[in-house]
Amino acid sequence: GMRTGDERYLPARDKGPVRRFVRDQVDSRLCMAELLLPLLLLIIVTSSFATQVSSSLWSVTLLLVAVDTMFLVFKLRRELARRFPDQSTKGAVGYGILRSLQLRWIRLPKPQVKLGAKLPQRY
């Protein structure tokens, strides 16, 4: 039940419309943090024969992840304030950041929306 996103089987940290919106918001976009692990593996491989290239890749990767994460934070805060003005959204942005750091195929509960999907106006 947890894999399918059934509300009855979710732990307390994943329950509620706010958390469901954050999950869907994060799952509908491609986050640079998802690509962090594959890029780090590429950096390790390139460091053995091209140290200057791997150093540059490392810097660019960290910069891209930081900028993308800040964009996610601003977007989540704005949308949470707009969609849930009377509900507590404490911890929701941190929840979204941690979810964005996970590879898409190992996230639990599993993503319920496809990449690039438009989210409904009501949750």
One Martini backbone bead per residue (centre of mass of N, CA, C, O) as a GRO file, in nm:
protein
  123
    1GLY     BB    1   0.054   0.064  -0.018
    2MET     BB    2   0.298   0.257  -0.010
    3ARG     BB    3   0.382   0.241  -0.310
    4THR     BB    4   0.091   0.361  -0.414
    5GLY     BB    5  -0.007   0.592  -0.191
    6ASP     BB    6  -0.175   0.495   0.035
    7GLU     BB    7  -0.283   0.668   0.308
    8ARG     BB    8  -0.311   0.427   0.520
    9TYR     BB    9   0.017   0.329   0.477
   10LEU     BB   10   0.142   0.580   0.566
   11PRO     BB   11   0.344   0.761   0.717
   12ALA     BB   12   0.329   1.053   0.888
   13ARG     BB   13   0.533   1.214   0.693
   14ASP     BB   14   0.326   1.142   0.422
   15LYS     BB   15   0.073   1.275   0.518
   16GLY     BB   16  -0.139   1.450   0.331
   17PRO     BB   17  -0.189   1.714   0.112
   18VAL     BB   18   0.083   1.855   0.134
   19ARG     BB   19   0.269   1.609   0.082
   20ARG     BB   20   0.140   1.529  -0.186
   21PHE     BB   21   0.212   1.788  -0.333
   22VAL     BB   22   0.518   1.773  -0.297
   23ARG     BB   23   0.559   1.507  -0.440
   24ASP     BB   24   0.434   1.597  -0.713
   25GLN     BB   25   0.618   1.838  -0.763
   26VAL     BB   26   0.886   1.681  -0.764
   27ASP     BB   27   0.797   1.448  -0.973
   28SER     BB   28   0.735   1.657  -1.224
   29ARG     BB   29   1.046   1.706  -1.200
   30LEU     BB   30   1.377   1.759  -1.297
   31CYS     BB   31   1.639   1.702  -1.087
   32MET     BB   32   1.970   1.749  -1.026
   33ALA     BB   33   1.992   1.564  -0.772
   34GLU     BB   34   1.930   1.298  -0.924
   35LEU     BB   35   2.214   1.332  -1.093
   36LEU     BB   36   2.443   1.318  -0.882
   37LEU     BB   37   2.539   1.024  -0.874
   38PRO     BB   38   2.615   0.985  -1.173
   39LEU     BB   39   2.813   1.228  -1.179
   40LEU     BB   40   3.006   1.123  -0.959
   41LEU     BB   41   3.092   0.874  -1.114
   42LEU     BB   42   3.212   1.030  -1.351
   43ILE     BB   43   3.422   1.184  -1.185
   44ILE     BB   44   3.578   0.938  -1.084
   45VAL     BB   45   3.660   0.833  -1.362
   46THR     BB   46   3.800   1.104  -1.467
   47SER     BB   47   4.021   1.137  -1.235
   48SER     BB   48   4.230   0.917  -1.350
   49PHE     BB   49   4.288   1.100  -1.644
   50ALA     BB   50   4.124   1.396  -1.572
   51THR     BB   51   4.152   1.626  -1.337
   52GLN     BB   52   4.047   1.893  -1.459
   53VAL     BB   53   3.771   1.786  -1.551
   54SER     BB   54   3.671   1.681  -1.275
   55SER     BB   55   3.686   1.952  -1.130
   56SER     BB   56   3.485   2.098  -1.313
   57LEU     BB   57   3.248   1.902  -1.278
   58TRP     BB   58   3.219   1.939  -0.975
   59SER     BB   59   3.150   2.242  -0.977
   60VAL     BB   60   2.907   2.233  -1.170
   61THR     BB   61   2.736   2.033  -1.011
   62LEU     BB   62   2.707   2.195  -0.749
   63LEU     BB   63   2.582   2.445  -0.878
   64LEU     BB   64   2.332   2.313  -1.008
   65VAL     BB   65   2.212   2.194  -0.748
   66ALA     BB   66   2.186   2.458  -0.590
   67VAL     BB   67   2.006   2.614  -0.791
   68ASP     BB   68   1.777   2.402  -0.812
   69THR     BB   69   1.708   2.399  -0.509
   70MET     BB   70   1.632   2.697  -0.484
   71PHE     BB   71   1.404   2.686  -0.689
   72LEU     BB   72   1.238   2.477  -0.533
   73VAL     BB   73   1.197   2.639  -0.275
   74PHE     BB   74   1.050   2.883  -0.398
   75LYS     BB   75   0.820   2.723  -0.532
   76LEU     BB   76   0.710   2.578  -0.282
   77ARG     BB   77   0.645   2.825  -0.108
   78ARG     BB   78   0.449   2.960  -0.304
   79GLU     BB   79   0.248   2.720  -0.343
   80LEU     BB   80   0.179   2.670  -0.045
   81ALA     BB   81   0.065   2.955   0.012
   82ARG     BB   82  -0.158   2.936  -0.212
   83ARG     BB   83  -0.295   2.640  -0.147
   84PHE     BB   84  -0.221   2.655   0.197
   85PRO     BB   85  -0.308   2.905   0.401
   86ASP     BB   86  -0.453   2.727   0.659
   87GLN     BB   87  -0.202   2.539   0.670
   88SER     BB   88   0.045   2.344   0.776
   89THR     BB   89   0.401   2.359   0.634
   90LYS     BB   90   0.582   2.218   0.817
   91GLY     BB   91   0.855   2.060   0.650
   92ALA     BB   92   0.788   2.053   0.338
   93VAL     BB   93   1.049   2.155   0.206
   94GLY     BB   94   1.241   1.944   0.322
   95TYR     BB   95   1.090   1.707   0.201
   96GLY     BB   96   1.140   1.793  -0.095
   97ILE     BB   97   1.446   1.789  -0.091
   98LEU     BB   98   1.484   1.491  -0.009
   99ARG     BB   99   1.328   1.380  -0.254
  100SER     BB  100   1.514   1.509  -0.478
  101LEU     BB  101   1.776   1.333  -0.392
  102GLN     BB  102   1.633   1.101  -0.503
  103LEU     BB  103   1.587   0.854  -0.690
  104ARG     BB  104   1.308   0.793  -0.862
  105TRP     BB  105   1.308   0.459  -0.839
  106ILE     BB  106   1.342   0.480  -0.491
  107ARG     BB  107   1.092   0.607  -0.412
  108LEU     BB  108   0.896   0.670  -0.111
  109PRO     BB  109   0.655   0.691  -0.252
  110LYS     BB  110   0.567   0.648  -0.548
  111PRO     BB  111   0.528   0.803  -0.824
  112GLN     BB  112   0.212   0.958  -0.954
  113VAL     BB  113   0.376   1.128  -1.161
  114LYS     BB  114   0.491   1.263  -1.438
  115LEU     BB  115   0.701   1.407  -1.623
  116GLY     BB  116   0.561   1.728  -1.680
  117ALA     BB  117   0.317   1.741  -1.518
  118LYS     BB  118   0.014   1.863  -1.444
  119LEU     BB  119  -0.130   2.007  -1.176
  120PRO     BB  120  -0.374   2.029  -0.979
  121GLN     BB  121  -0.551   2.280  -0.807
  122ARG     BB  122  -0.647   2.045  -0.616
  123TYR     BB  123  -0.593   1.866  -0.274
   0.00000   0.00000   0.00000
